[in-house]
mmCIF file with all atom_site columns, C-alpha atoms in Angstrom:
data_model
loop_
_atom_site.group_PDB
_atom_site.id
_atom_site.type_symbol
_atom_site.label_atom_id
_atom_site.label_alt_id
_atom_site.label_comp_id
_atom_site.label_asym_id
_atom_site.label_entity_id
_atom_site.label_seq_id
_atom_site.pdbx_PDB_ins_code
_atom_site.Cartn_x
_atom_site.Cartn_y
_atom_site.Cartn_z
_atom_site.occupancy
_atom_site.B_iso_or_equiv
_atom_site.pdbx_formal_charge
_atom_site.auth_seq_id
_atom_site.auth_comp_id
_atom_site.auth_asym_id
_atom_site.auth_atom_id
_atom_site.pdbx_PDB_model_num
ATOM 1   C CA . SER A 1 1   ? -2.770  -9.673  12.606  1.00 70.00 ? 768 SER A CA 1
ATOM 2   C CA . ALA A 1 2   ? -5.808  -7.496  11.852  1.00 82.00 ? 769 ALA A CA 1
ATOM 3   C CA . VAL A 1 3   ? -8.091  -8.262  8.987   1.00 89.00 ? 770 VAL A CA 1
ATOM 4   C CA . ILE A 1 4   ? -9.736  -5.364  7.050   1.00 93.00 ? 771 ILE A CA 1
ATOM 5   C CA . SER A 1 5   ? -12.901 -5.602  5.076   1.00 94.00 ? 772 SER A CA 1
ATOM 6   C CA . GLN A 1 6   ? -13.126 -2.806  2.468   1.00 95.00 ? 773 GLN A CA 1
ATOM 7   C CA . LYS A 1 7   ? -16.212 -2.002  0.476   1.00 96.00 ? 774 LYS A CA 1
ATOM 8   C CA . PRO A 1 8   ? -16.948 -1.598  -2.334  1.00 96.00 ? 775 PRO A CA 1
ATOM 9   C CA . SER A 1 9   ? -14.312 -3.429  -4.228  1.00 93.00 ? 776 SER A CA 1
ATOM 10  C CA . ARG A 1 10  ? -15.000 -1.378  -7.399  1.00 94.00 ? 777 ARG A CA 1
ATOM 11  C CA . ASP A 1 11  ? -17.422 1.136   -8.648  1.00 97.00 ? 778 ASP A CA 1
ATOM 12  C CA . ILE A 1 12  ? -18.150 3.252   -11.826 1.00 97.00 ? 779 ILE A CA 1
ATOM 13  C CA . CYS A 1 13  ? -19.553 6.625   -10.926 1.00 97.00 ? 780 CYS A CA 1
ATOM 14  C CA . GLN A 1 14  ? -20.877 9.652   -12.808 1.00 97.00 ? 781 GLN A CA 1
ATOM 15  C CA . ARG A 1 15  ? -18.958 12.869  -12.515 1.00 97.00 ? 782 ARG A CA 1
ATOM 16  C CA . GLY A 1 16  ? -20.317 15.204  -9.916  1.00 97.00 ? 783 GLY A CA 1
ATOM 17  C CA . THR A 1 17  ? -21.530 12.426  -7.570  1.00 98.00 ? 784 THR A CA 1
ATOM 18  C CA . SER A 1 18  ? -19.981 11.202  -4.391  1.00 98.00 ? 785 SER A CA 1
ATOM 19  C CA . LEU A 1 19  ? -18.817 7.695   -3.239  1.00 98.00 ? 786 LEU A CA 1
ATOM 20  C CA . THR A 1 20  ? -18.281 6.509   0.291   1.00 98.00 ? 787 THR A CA 1
ATOM 21  C CA . ILE A 1 21  ? -15.764 3.717   0.887   1.00 98.00 ? 788 ILE A CA 1
ATOM 22  C CA . GLN A 1 22  ? -15.979 1.729   4.160   1.00 98.00 ? 789 GLN A CA 1
ATOM 23  C CA . CYS A 1 23  ? -13.277 -0.030  6.076   1.00 97.00 ? 790 CYS A CA 1
ATOM 24  C CA . GLN A 1 24  ? -14.187 -2.447  8.857   1.00 97.00 ? 791 GLN A CA 1
ATOM 25  C CA . VAL A 1 25  ? -11.354 -3.914  10.979  1.00 95.00 ? 792 VAL A CA 1
ATOM 26  C CA . ASP A 1 26  ? -11.794 -7.134  13.054  1.00 94.00 ? 793 ASP A CA 1
ATOM 27  C CA . SER A 1 27  ? -9.889  -5.598  16.079  1.00 91.00 ? 794 SER A CA 1
ATOM 28  C CA . GLN A 1 28  ? -9.558  -2.181  17.694  1.00 90.00 ? 795 GLN A CA 1
ATOM 29  C CA . VAL A 1 29  ? -6.825  -0.082  16.138  1.00 88.00 ? 796 VAL A CA 1
ATOM 30  C CA . THR A 1 30  ? -5.685  3.417   17.043  1.00 84.00 ? 797 THR A CA 1
ATOM 31  C CA . MET A 1 31  ? -4.742  4.703   13.614  1.00 86.00 ? 798 MET A CA 1
ATOM 32  C CA . MET A 1 32  ? -6.222  4.191   10.230  1.00 92.00 ? 799 MET A CA 1
ATOM 33  C CA . PHE A 1 33  ? -4.733  5.471   7.024   1.00 94.00 ? 800 PHE A CA 1
ATOM 34  C CA . TRP A 1 34  ? -6.392  6.305   3.690   1.00 97.00 ? 801 TRP A CA 1
ATOM 35  C CA . TYR A 1 35  ? -4.321  6.068   0.540   1.00 96.00 ? 802 TYR A CA 1
ATOM 36  C CA . ARG A 1 36  ? -4.881  6.877   -3.163  1.00 96.00 ? 803 ARG A CA 1
ATOM 37  C CA . GLN A 1 37  ? -3.091  5.078   -5.939  1.00 93.00 ? 804 GLN A CA 1
ATOM 38  C CA . GLN A 1 38  ? -3.514  6.846   -9.285  1.00 93.00 ? 805 GLN A CA 1
ATOM 39  C CA . PRO A 1 39  ? -2.948  4.815   -12.441 1.00 89.00 ? 806 PRO A CA 1
ATOM 40  C CA . GLY A 1 40  ? 0.671   3.812   -12.794 1.00 85.00 ? 807 GLY A CA 1
ATOM 41  C CA . GLN A 1 41  ? 1.687   5.686   -9.601  1.00 88.00 ? 808 GLN A CA 1
ATOM 42  C CA . SER A 1 42  ? 2.748   4.688   -6.085  1.00 89.00 ? 809 SER A CA 1
ATOM 43  C CA . LEU A 1 43  ? 0.449   5.041   -3.083  1.00 92.00 ? 810 LEU A CA 1
ATOM 44  C CA . THR A 1 44  ? -0.101  8.496   -1.754  1.00 93.00 ? 811 THR A CA 1
ATOM 45  C CA . LEU A 1 45  ? -1.375  9.137   1.832   1.00 94.00 ? 812 LEU A CA 1
ATOM 46  C CA . ILE A 1 46  ? -4.562  11.114  1.832   1.00 97.00 ? 813 ILE A CA 1
ATOM 47  C CA . ALA A 1 47  ? -5.154  11.363  5.605   1.00 96.00 ? 814 ALA A CA 1
ATOM 48  C CA . THR A 1 48  ? -4.748  9.733   8.916   1.00 93.00 ? 815 THR A CA 1
ATOM 49  C CA . ALA A 1 49  ? -7.910  9.036   10.827  1.00 92.00 ? 816 ALA A CA 1
ATOM 50  C CA . ASN A 1 50  ? -7.888  8.856   14.568  1.00 84.00 ? 817 ASN A CA 1
ATOM 51  C CA . GLN A 1 51  ? -10.952 7.848   16.619  1.00 81.00 ? 818 GLN A CA 1
ATOM 52  C CA . GLY A 1 52  ? -12.534 10.826  18.371  1.00 79.00 ? 819 GLY A CA 1
ATOM 53  C CA . SER A 1 53  ? -10.724 13.562  16.467  1.00 81.00 ? 820 SER A CA 1
ATOM 54  C CA . GLU A 1 54  ? -10.645 15.085  13.057  1.00 87.00 ? 821 GLU A CA 1
ATOM 55  C CA . ALA A 1 55  ? -8.601  13.414  10.455  1.00 93.00 ? 822 ALA A CA 1
ATOM 56  C CA . THR A 1 56  ? -5.238  14.854  9.633   1.00 93.00 ? 823 THR A CA 1
ATOM 57  C CA . TYR A 1 57  ? -4.890  15.584  5.877   1.00 96.00 ? 824 TYR A CA 1
ATOM 58  C CA . GLU A 1 58  ? -1.643  15.508  3.849   1.00 95.00 ? 825 GLU A CA 1
ATOM 59  C CA . SER A 1 59  ? -0.679  18.379  1.600   1.00 95.00 ? 826 SER A CA 1
ATOM 60  C CA . GLY A 1 60  ? -2.827  18.553  -1.464  1.00 95.00 ? 827 GLY A CA 1
ATOM 61  C CA . PHE A 1 61  ? -5.918  16.823  0.103   1.00 97.00 ? 828 PHE A CA 1
ATOM 62  C CA . VAL A 1 62  ? -8.756  18.655  1.852   1.00 96.00 ? 829 VAL A CA 1
ATOM 63  C CA . ILE A 1 63  ? -11.667 17.706  4.009   1.00 96.00 ? 830 ILE A CA 1
ATOM 64  C CA . ASP A 1 64  ? -14.250 19.094  1.670   1.00 97.00 ? 831 ASP A CA 1
ATOM 65  C CA . LYS A 1 65  ? -13.108 16.771  -1.115  1.00 98.00 ? 832 LYS A CA 1
ATOM 66  C CA . PHE A 1 66  ? -12.271 13.709  1.085   1.00 98.00 ? 833 PHE A CA 1
ATOM 67  C CA . PRO A 1 67  ? -14.336 13.837  4.217   1.00 96.00 ? 834 PRO A CA 1
ATOM 68  C CA . ILE A 1 68  ? -13.477 10.982  6.619   1.00 96.00 ? 835 ILE A CA 1
ATOM 69  C CA . SER A 1 69  ? -15.377 9.585   9.513   1.00 94.00 ? 836 SER A CA 1
ATOM 70  C CA . ARG A 1 70  ? -13.923 7.482   12.366  1.00 93.00 ? 837 ARG A CA 1
ATOM 71  C CA . PRO A 1 71  ? -16.805 6.809   14.745  1.00 91.00 ? 838 PRO A CA 1
ATOM 72  C CA . ASN A 1 72  ? -15.042 4.067   16.610  1.00 91.00 ? 839 ASN A CA 1
ATOM 73  C CA . LEU A 1 73  ? -11.878 2.025   16.819  1.00 91.00 ? 840 LEU A CA 1
ATOM 74  C CA . THR A 1 74  ? -12.934 -0.522  14.238  1.00 94.00 ? 841 THR A CA 1
ATOM 75  C CA . PHE A 1 75  ? -14.476 1.431   11.409  1.00 94.00 ? 842 PHE A CA 1
ATOM 76  C CA . SER A 1 76  ? -13.806 4.348   9.071   1.00 95.00 ? 843 SER A CA 1
ATOM 77  C CA . THR A 1 77  ? -15.214 5.801   5.961   1.00 96.00 ? 844 THR A CA 1
ATOM 78  C CA . LEU A 1 78  ? -13.674 7.911   3.209   1.00 97.00 ? 845 LEU A CA 1
ATOM 79  C CA . THR A 1 79  ? -15.932 9.903   0.831   1.00 98.00 ? 846 THR A CA 1
ATOM 80  C CA . VAL A 1 80  ? -14.772 11.083  -2.536  1.00 98.00 ? 847 VAL A CA 1
ATOM 81  C CA . SER A 1 81  ? -16.990 14.123  -3.154  1.00 98.00 ? 848 SER A CA 1
ATOM 82  C CA . ASN A 1 82  ? -18.001 15.860  -6.380  1.00 97.00 ? 849 ASN A CA 1
ATOM 83  C CA . MET A 1 83  ? -15.971 13.399  -8.458  1.00 97.00 ? 850 MET A CA 1
ATOM 84  C CA . SER A 1 84  ? -14.218 14.100  -11.702 1.00 97.00 ? 851 SER A CA 1
ATOM 85  C CA . PRO A 1 85  ? -12.379 11.637  -14.047 1.00 96.00 ? 852 PRO A CA 1
ATOM 86  C CA . GLU A 1 86  ? -9.148  12.732  -12.257 1.00 96.00 ? 853 GLU A CA 1
ATOM 87  C CA . ASP A 1 87  ? -10.438 10.916  -9.155  1.00 97.00 ? 854 ASP A CA 1
ATOM 88  C CA . SER A 1 88  ? -10.303 7.604   -10.915 1.00 97.00 ? 855 SER A CA 1
ATOM 89  C CA . SER A 1 89  ? -7.875  5.620   -8.740  1.00 96.00 ? 856 SER A CA 1
ATOM 90  C CA . ILE A 1 90  ? -7.504  2.666   -6.418  1.00 94.00 ? 857 ILE A CA 1
ATOM 91  C CA . TYR A 1 91  ? -8.320  3.800   -2.774  1.00 96.00 ? 858 TYR A CA 1
ATOM 92  C CA . LEU A 1 92  ? -6.907  1.745   0.111   1.00 95.00 ? 859 LEU A CA 1
ATOM 93  C CA . CYS A 1 93  ? -7.223  1.892   3.871   1.00 95.00 ? 860 CYS A CA 1
ATOM 94  C CA . SER A 1 94  ? -4.617  0.598   6.145   1.00 93.00 ? 861 SER A CA 1
ATOM 95  C CA . VAL A 1 95  ? -4.135  0.173   9.867   1.00 91.00 ? 862 VAL A CA 1
ATOM 96  C CA . GLU A 1 96  ? -1.058  -0.011  12.052  1.00 83.00 ? 863 GLU A CA 1
ATOM 97  C CA . LEU A 1 97  ? -1.179  -3.241  13.910  1.00 76.00 ? 864 LEU A CA 1
ATOM 98  C CA . ALA A 1 98  ? -0.015  -1.719  17.194  1.00 72.00 ? 865 ALA A CA 1
ATOM 99  C CA . ARG A 1 99  ? 1.100   1.804   17.908  1.00 69.00 ? 866 ARG A CA 1
ATOM 100 C CA . GLY A 1 100 ? 4.783   2.050   17.170  1.00 68.00 ? 867 GLY A CA 1
ATOM 101 C CA . SER A 1 101 ? 4.993   -1.401  15.742  1.00 69.00 ? 868 SER A CA 1
ATOM 102 C CA . TYR A 1 102 ? 5.535   -0.190  12.194  1.00 69.00 ? 869 TYR A CA 1
ATOM 103 C CA . GLY A 1 103 ? 3.527   -3.283  11.065  1.00 78.00 ? 870 GLY A CA 1
ATOM 104 C CA . TYR A 1 104 ? 0.623   -2.593  8.752   1.00 85.00 ? 871 TYR A CA 1
ATOM 105 C CA . THR A 1 105 ? -2.379  -4.326  7.229   1.00 87.00 ? 872 THR A CA 1
ATOM 106 C CA . PHE A 1 106 ? -4.071  -3.199  4.117   1.00 90.00 ? 873 PHE A CA 1
ATOM 107 C CA . GLY A 1 107 ? -7.588  -3.368  2.807   1.00 91.00 ? 874 GLY A CA 1
ATOM 108 C CA . SER A 1 108 ? -8.361  -5.059  -0.481  1.00 90.00 ? 875 SER A CA 1
ATOM 109 C CA . GLY A 1 109 ? -8.748  -1.707  -2.232  1.00 92.00 ? 876 GLY A CA 1
ATOM 110 C CA . THR A 1 110 ? -11.567 0.061   -4.030  1.00 95.00 ? 877 THR A CA 1
ATOM 111 C CA . ARG A 1 111 ? -11.068 0.579   -7.737  1.00 94.00 ? 878 ARG A CA 1
ATOM 112 C CA . LEU A 1 112 ? -12.997 3.749   -8.679  1.00 96.00 ? 879 LEU A CA 1
ATOM 113 C CA . THR A 1 113 ? -13.700 4.880   -12.249 1.00 96.00 ? 880 THR A CA 1
ATOM 114 C CA . VAL A 1 114 ? -15.406 8.181   -12.808 1.00 97.00 ? 881 VAL A CA 1
ATOM 115 C CA . VAL A 1 115 ? -17.088 8.657   -16.205 1.00 97.00 ? 882 VAL A CA 1
ATOM 116 C CA . LYS B 2 1   ? 14.647  11.998  -6.638  1.00 65.00 ? 335 LYS B CA 1
ATOM 117 C CA . ASN B 2 2   ? 12.143  9.777   -4.868  1.00 77.00 ? 336 ASN B CA 1
ATOM 118 C CA . GLU B 2 3   ? 12.949  8.867   -1.276  1.00 89.00 ? 337 GLU B CA 1
ATOM 119 C CA . VAL B 2 4   ? 12.222  5.208   -2.025  1.00 93.00 ? 338 VAL B CA 1
ATOM 120 C CA . GLU B 2 5   ? 13.309  3.808   -5.410  1.00 94.00 ? 339 GLU B CA 1
ATOM 121 C CA . GLN B 2 6   ? 12.806  0.355   -6.888  1.00 96.00 ? 340 GLN B CA 1
ATOM 122 C CA . SER B 2 7   ? 14.270  -1.420  -9.750  1.00 95.00 ? 341 SER B CA 1
ATOM 123 C CA . PRO B 2 8   ? 13.450  -2.798  -12.146 1.00 97.00 ? 342 PRO B CA 1
ATOM 124 C CA . GLN B 2 9   ? 10.071  -1.235  -12.983 1.00 95.00 ? 343 GLN B CA 1
ATOM 125 C CA . ASN B 2 10  ? 9.020   -4.243  -14.969 1.00 96.00 ? 344 ASN B CA 1
ATOM 126 C CA . LEU B 2 11  ? 10.276  -7.792  -14.949 1.00 97.00 ? 345 LEU B CA 1
ATOM 127 C CA . THR B 2 12  ? 9.388   -10.817 -16.899 1.00 97.00 ? 346 THR B CA 1
ATOM 128 C CA . ALA B 2 13  ? 10.543  -14.259 -16.093 1.00 97.00 ? 347 ALA B CA 1
ATOM 129 C CA . GLN B 2 14  ? 10.045  -17.899 -17.052 1.00 97.00 ? 348 GLN B CA 1
ATOM 130 C CA . GLU B 2 15  ? 8.647   -20.247 -14.509 1.00 97.00 ? 349 GLU B CA 1
ATOM 131 C CA . GLY B 2 16  ? 11.376  -21.560 -12.257 1.00 97.00 ? 350 GLY B CA 1
ATOM 132 C CA . GLU B 2 17  ? 13.679  -18.558 -12.538 1.00 97.00 ? 351 GLU B CA 1
ATOM 133 C CA . PHE B 2 18  ? 15.249  -16.837 -9.543  1.00 98.00 ? 352 PHE B CA 1
ATOM 134 C CA . ILE B 2 19  ? 14.031  -13.273 -9.255  1.00 97.00 ? 353 ILE B CA 1
ATOM 135 C CA . THR B 2 20  ? 15.485  -10.260 -7.540  1.00 98.00 ? 354 THR B CA 1
ATOM 136 C CA . ILE B 2 21  ? 13.816  -6.865  -6.920  1.00 98.00 ? 355 ILE B CA 1
ATOM 137 C CA . ASN B 2 22  ? 15.848  -4.137  -5.421  1.00 98.00 ? 356 ASN B CA 1
ATOM 138 C CA . CYS B 2 23  ? 14.830  -1.161  -3.276  1.00 97.00 ? 357 CYS B CA 1
ATOM 139 C CA . SER B 2 24  ? 16.983  1.818   -2.235  1.00 96.00 ? 358 SER B CA 1
ATOM 140 C CA . TYR B 2 25  ? 15.943  4.495   0.168   1.00 94.00 ? 359 TYR B CA 1
ATOM 141 C CA . SER B 2 26  ? 17.455  7.841   1.157   1.00 91.00 ? 360 SER B CA 1
ATOM 142 C CA . VAL B 2 27  ? 15.531  8.423   4.486   1.00 83.00 ? 361 VAL B CA 1
ATOM 143 C CA . GLY B 2 28  ? 16.084  7.210   8.021   1.00 85.00 ? 362 GLY B CA 1
ATOM 144 C CA . ILE B 2 29  ? 13.732  4.325   8.599   1.00 88.00 ? 363 ILE B CA 1
ATOM 145 C CA . SER B 2 30  ? 12.291  2.373   11.413  1.00 87.00 ? 364 SER B CA 1
ATOM 146 C CA . ALA B 2 31  ? 11.481  -0.622  9.229   1.00 90.00 ? 365 ALA B CA 1
ATOM 147 C CA . LEU B 2 32  ? 11.055  -1.537  5.562   1.00 93.00 ? 366 LEU B CA 1
ATOM 148 C CA . HIS B 2 33  ? 8.142   -3.330  4.084   1.00 93.00 ? 367 HIS B CA 1
ATOM 149 C CA . TRP B 2 34  ? 7.708   -5.513  1.138   1.00 96.00 ? 368 TRP B CA 1
ATOM 150 C CA . LEU B 2 35  ? 4.185   -5.570  -0.201  1.00 94.00 ? 369 LEU B CA 1
ATOM 151 C CA . GLN B 2 36  ? 2.373   -7.520  -2.951  1.00 94.00 ? 370 GLN B CA 1
ATOM 152 C CA . GLN B 2 37  ? -0.381  -5.925  -4.934  1.00 92.00 ? 371 GLN B CA 1
ATOM 153 C CA . HIS B 2 38  ? -2.690  -8.059  -7.073  1.00 86.00 ? 372 HIS B CA 1
ATOM 154 C CA . PRO B 2 39  ? -4.654  -6.837  -10.117 1.00 81.00 ? 373 PRO B CA 1
ATOM 155 C CA . GLY B 2 40  ? -7.714  -6.021  -8.070  1.00 77.00 ? 374 GLY B CA 1
ATOM 156 C CA . GLY B 2 41  ? -5.733  -3.511  -6.101  1.00 80.00 ? 375 GLY B CA 1
ATOM 157 C CA . GLY B 2 42  ? -5.535  -5.238  -2.726  1.00 84.00 ? 376 GLY B CA 1
ATOM 158 C CA . ILE B 2 43  ? -2.280  -5.322  -0.893  1.00 88.00 ? 377 ILE B CA 1
ATOM 159 C CA . VAL B 2 44  ? -0.692  -8.116  1.195   1.00 89.00 ? 378 VAL B CA 1
ATOM 160 C CA . SER B 2 45  ? 2.187   -7.457  3.455   1.00 89.00 ? 379 SER B CA 1
ATOM 161 C CA . LEU B 2 46  ? 4.937   -9.949  2.750   1.00 92.00 ? 380 LEU B CA 1
ATOM 162 C CA . PHE B 2 47  ? 7.706   -8.809  5.076   1.00 92.00 ? 381 PHE B CA 1
ATOM 163 C CA . MET B 2 48  ? 8.694   -6.169  7.597   1.00 91.00 ? 382 MET B CA 1
ATOM 164 C CA . LEU B 2 49  ? 12.455  -5.844  8.126   1.00 91.00 ? 383 LEU B CA 1
ATOM 165 C CA . SER B 2 50  ? 14.597  -3.784  10.256  1.00 90.00 ? 384 SER B CA 1
ATOM 166 C CA . SER B 2 51  ? 17.755  -5.787  9.899   1.00 91.00 ? 385 SER B CA 1
ATOM 167 C CA . GLY B 2 52  ? 19.192  -8.906  8.330   1.00 94.00 ? 386 GLY B CA 1
ATOM 168 C CA . LYS B 2 53  ? 17.085  -11.350 6.408   1.00 96.00 ? 387 LYS B CA 1
ATOM 169 C CA . LYS B 2 54  ? 13.707  -13.025 6.513   1.00 95.00 ? 388 LYS B CA 1
ATOM 170 C CA . LYS B 2 55  ? 12.398  -16.001 4.670   1.00 95.00 ? 389 LYS B CA 1
ATOM 171 C CA . HIS B 2 56  ? 8.862   -17.216 4.034   1.00 92.00 ? 390 HIS B CA 1
ATOM 172 C CA . GLY B 2 57  ? 8.429   -20.096 1.651   1.00 94.00 ? 391 GLY B CA 1
ATOM 173 C CA . ARG B 2 58  ? 10.033  -19.163 -1.674  1.00 96.00 ? 392 ARG B CA 1
ATOM 174 C CA . LEU B 2 59  ? 10.354  -15.550 -0.717  1.00 96.00 ? 393 LEU B CA 1
ATOM 175 C CA . ILE B 2 60  ? 13.440  -14.029 0.901   1.00 97.00 ? 394 ILE B CA 1
ATOM 176 C CA . ALA B 2 61  ? 13.911  -10.415 1.948   1.00 97.00 ? 395 ALA B CA 1
ATOM 177 C CA . THR B 2 62  ? 17.236  -8.878  2.963   1.00 97.00 ? 396 THR B CA 1
ATOM 178 C CA . ILE B 2 63  ? 18.155  -5.481  4.167   1.00 96.00 ? 397 ILE B CA 1
ATOM 179 C CA . ASN B 2 64  ? 21.455  -3.582  4.541   1.00 95.00 ? 398 ASN B CA 1
ATOM 180 C CA . ILE B 2 65  ? 20.898  -0.685  6.870   1.00 92.00 ? 399 ILE B CA 1
ATOM 181 C CA . GLN B 2 66  ? 24.305  0.888   6.236   1.00 92.00 ? 400 GLN B CA 1
ATOM 182 C CA . GLU B 2 67  ? 23.774  0.862   2.478   1.00 94.00 ? 401 GLU B CA 1
ATOM 183 C CA . LYS B 2 68  ? 20.103  1.768   2.719   1.00 94.00 ? 402 LYS B CA 1
ATOM 184 C CA . HIS B 2 69  ? 19.225  -1.131  0.391   1.00 96.00 ? 403 HIS B CA 1
ATOM 185 C CA . SER B 2 70  ? 16.828  -4.024  0.475   1.00 97.00 ? 404 SER B CA 1
ATOM 186 C CA . SER B 2 71  ? 16.209  -6.918  -1.924  1.00 98.00 ? 405 SER B CA 1
ATOM 187 C CA . LEU B 2 72  ? 13.308  -9.223  -2.365  1.00 98.00 ? 406 LEU B CA 1
ATOM 188 C CA . HIS B 2 73  ? 14.097  -12.633 -3.960  1.00 98.00 ? 407 HIS B CA 1
ATOM 189 C CA . ILE B 2 74  ? 11.717  -15.174 -5.238  1.00 97.00 ? 408 ILE B CA 1
ATOM 190 C CA . THR B 2 75  ? 13.144  -18.692 -5.768  1.00 96.00 ? 409 THR B CA 1
ATOM 191 C CA . ALA B 2 76  ? 11.580  -21.100 -8.299  1.00 96.00 ? 410 ALA B CA 1
ATOM 192 C CA . SER B 2 77  ? 9.168   -18.455 -9.525  1.00 97.00 ? 411 SER B CA 1
ATOM 193 C CA . HIS B 2 78  ? 5.635   -19.432 -10.570 1.00 96.00 ? 412 HIS B CA 1
ATOM 194 C CA . PRO B 2 79  ? 2.980   -17.739 -12.718 1.00 96.00 ? 413 PRO B CA 1
ATOM 195 C CA . ARG B 2 80  ? 0.922   -17.149 -9.517  1.00 94.00 ? 414 ARG B CA 1
ATOM 196 C CA . ASP B 2 81  ? 3.821   -14.916 -8.324  1.00 95.00 ? 415 ASP B CA 1
ATOM 197 C CA . SER B 2 82  ? 2.817   -12.360 -10.995 1.00 96.00 ? 416 SER B CA 1
ATOM 198 C CA . ALA B 2 83  ? 1.848   -9.204  -9.224  1.00 95.00 ? 417 ALA B CA 1
ATOM 199 C CA . VAL B 2 84  ? 3.238   -5.816  -8.427  1.00 95.00 ? 418 VAL B CA 1
ATOM 200 C CA . TYR B 2 85  ? 5.845   -5.744  -5.628  1.00 97.00 ? 419 TYR B CA 1
ATOM 201 C CA . ILE B 2 86  ? 6.120   -2.675  -3.612  1.00 96.00 ? 420 ILE B CA 1
ATOM 202 C CA . CYS B 2 87  ? 8.740   -1.614  -1.039  1.00 96.00 ? 421 CYS B CA 1
ATOM 203 C CA . ALA B 2 88  ? 7.728   0.908   1.594   1.00 94.00 ? 422 ALA B CA 1
ATOM 204 C CA . ALA B 2 89  ? 9.816   2.696   4.190   1.00 92.00 ? 423 ALA B CA 1
ATOM 205 C CA . ALA B 2 90  ? 8.326   3.125   7.599   1.00 87.00 ? 424 ALA B CA 1
ATOM 206 C CA . LEU B 2 91  ? 9.337   6.400   9.187   1.00 81.00 ? 425 LEU B CA 1
ATOM 207 C CA . ASN B 2 92  ? 9.376   7.240   12.848  1.00 73.00 ? 426 ASN B CA 1
ATOM 208 C CA . THR B 2 93  ? 6.191   9.169   12.340  1.00 69.00 ? 427 THR B CA 1
ATOM 209 C CA . ASP B 2 94  ? 3.861   6.132   11.705  1.00 70.00 ? 428 ASP B CA 1
ATOM 210 C CA . LYS B 2 95  ? 3.946   6.999   7.939   1.00 80.00 ? 429 LYS B CA 1
ATOM 211 C CA . LEU B 2 96  ? 4.996   4.893   5.000   1.00 87.00 ? 430 LEU B CA 1
ATOM 212 C CA . ILE B 2 97  ? 6.729   6.139   1.925   1.00 90.00 ? 431 ILE B CA 1
ATOM 213 C CA . PHE B 2 98  ? 6.162   3.837   -1.056  1.00 93.00 ? 432 PHE B CA 1
ATOM 214 C CA . GLY B 2 99  ? 8.229   3.001   -3.942  1.00 93.00 ? 433 GLY B CA 1
ATOM 215 C CA . THR B 2 100 ? 6.624   2.905   -7.453  1.00 90.00 ? 434 THR B CA 1
ATOM 216 C CA . GLY B 2 101 ? 6.466   -0.794  -7.542  1.00 94.00 ? 435 GLY B CA 1
ATOM 217 C CA . THR B 2 102 ? 7.903   -3.584  -9.730  1.00 96.00 ? 436 THR B CA 1
ATOM 218 C CA . ARG B 2 103 ? 5.485   -5.242  -12.071 1.00 96.00 ? 437 ARG B CA 1
ATOM 219 C CA . LEU B 2 104 ? 6.423   -8.994  -12.261 1.00 97.00 ? 438 LEU B CA 1
ATOM 220 C CA . GLN B 2 105 ? 5.090   -11.341 -14.865 1.00 97.00 ? 439 GLN B CA 1
ATOM 221 C CA . VAL B 2 106 ? 6.053   -14.982 -14.712 1.00 97.00 ? 440 VAL B CA 1
ATOM 222 C CA . PHE B 2 107 ? 5.290   -17.108 -17.772 1.00 97.00 ? 441 PHE B CA 1
ATOM 223 C CA . PRO B 2 108 ? 4.787   -20.849 -17.763 1.00 95.00 ? 442 PRO B CA 1
#
């Protein structure tokens, strides 16, 4: 199965600044997913990132706030822009092991605190 | 009503006890996942089920497609099993719908 390296593991940021989270996969994958987990809540899908095309955002999430890059089949970044304390969450990336397999691997998560 | 519901929300146990976590879903699924989340936030995939039963070490997962219900069992629980356990339904659209998780604490 794929192994994901997610960085940073945690950060404390000032409001109004931006943070970029990176996910590196040790094999080529078609689809990468970015999730947010607010305190005490379940995971919510932010967007799906396909290589070579713009990310597809879920309702309630917009590109200006959460720009995503997917330059190749092994790497993606999520930026949390103009942060406010409400953005304090765990952010996770995930990949589907093979298209249509319904098997997934998750990153180790980024715990973000905005002060 | 959430499409994926778990019970209980919180669970405490003494070391050695048999533990069961339940998951019910109301959508059509291609597979159901059991995930383990540690305090740092990282998630490990434990099982992916589409029918029947799977076992890995002290962990057993079962699913009843007709009843739209799955269970995760931990035999001979240990303090290192303390984590949040999450079930997630895989839809036909490559997306996952997550339950809210069960926080398990096992005391020595």
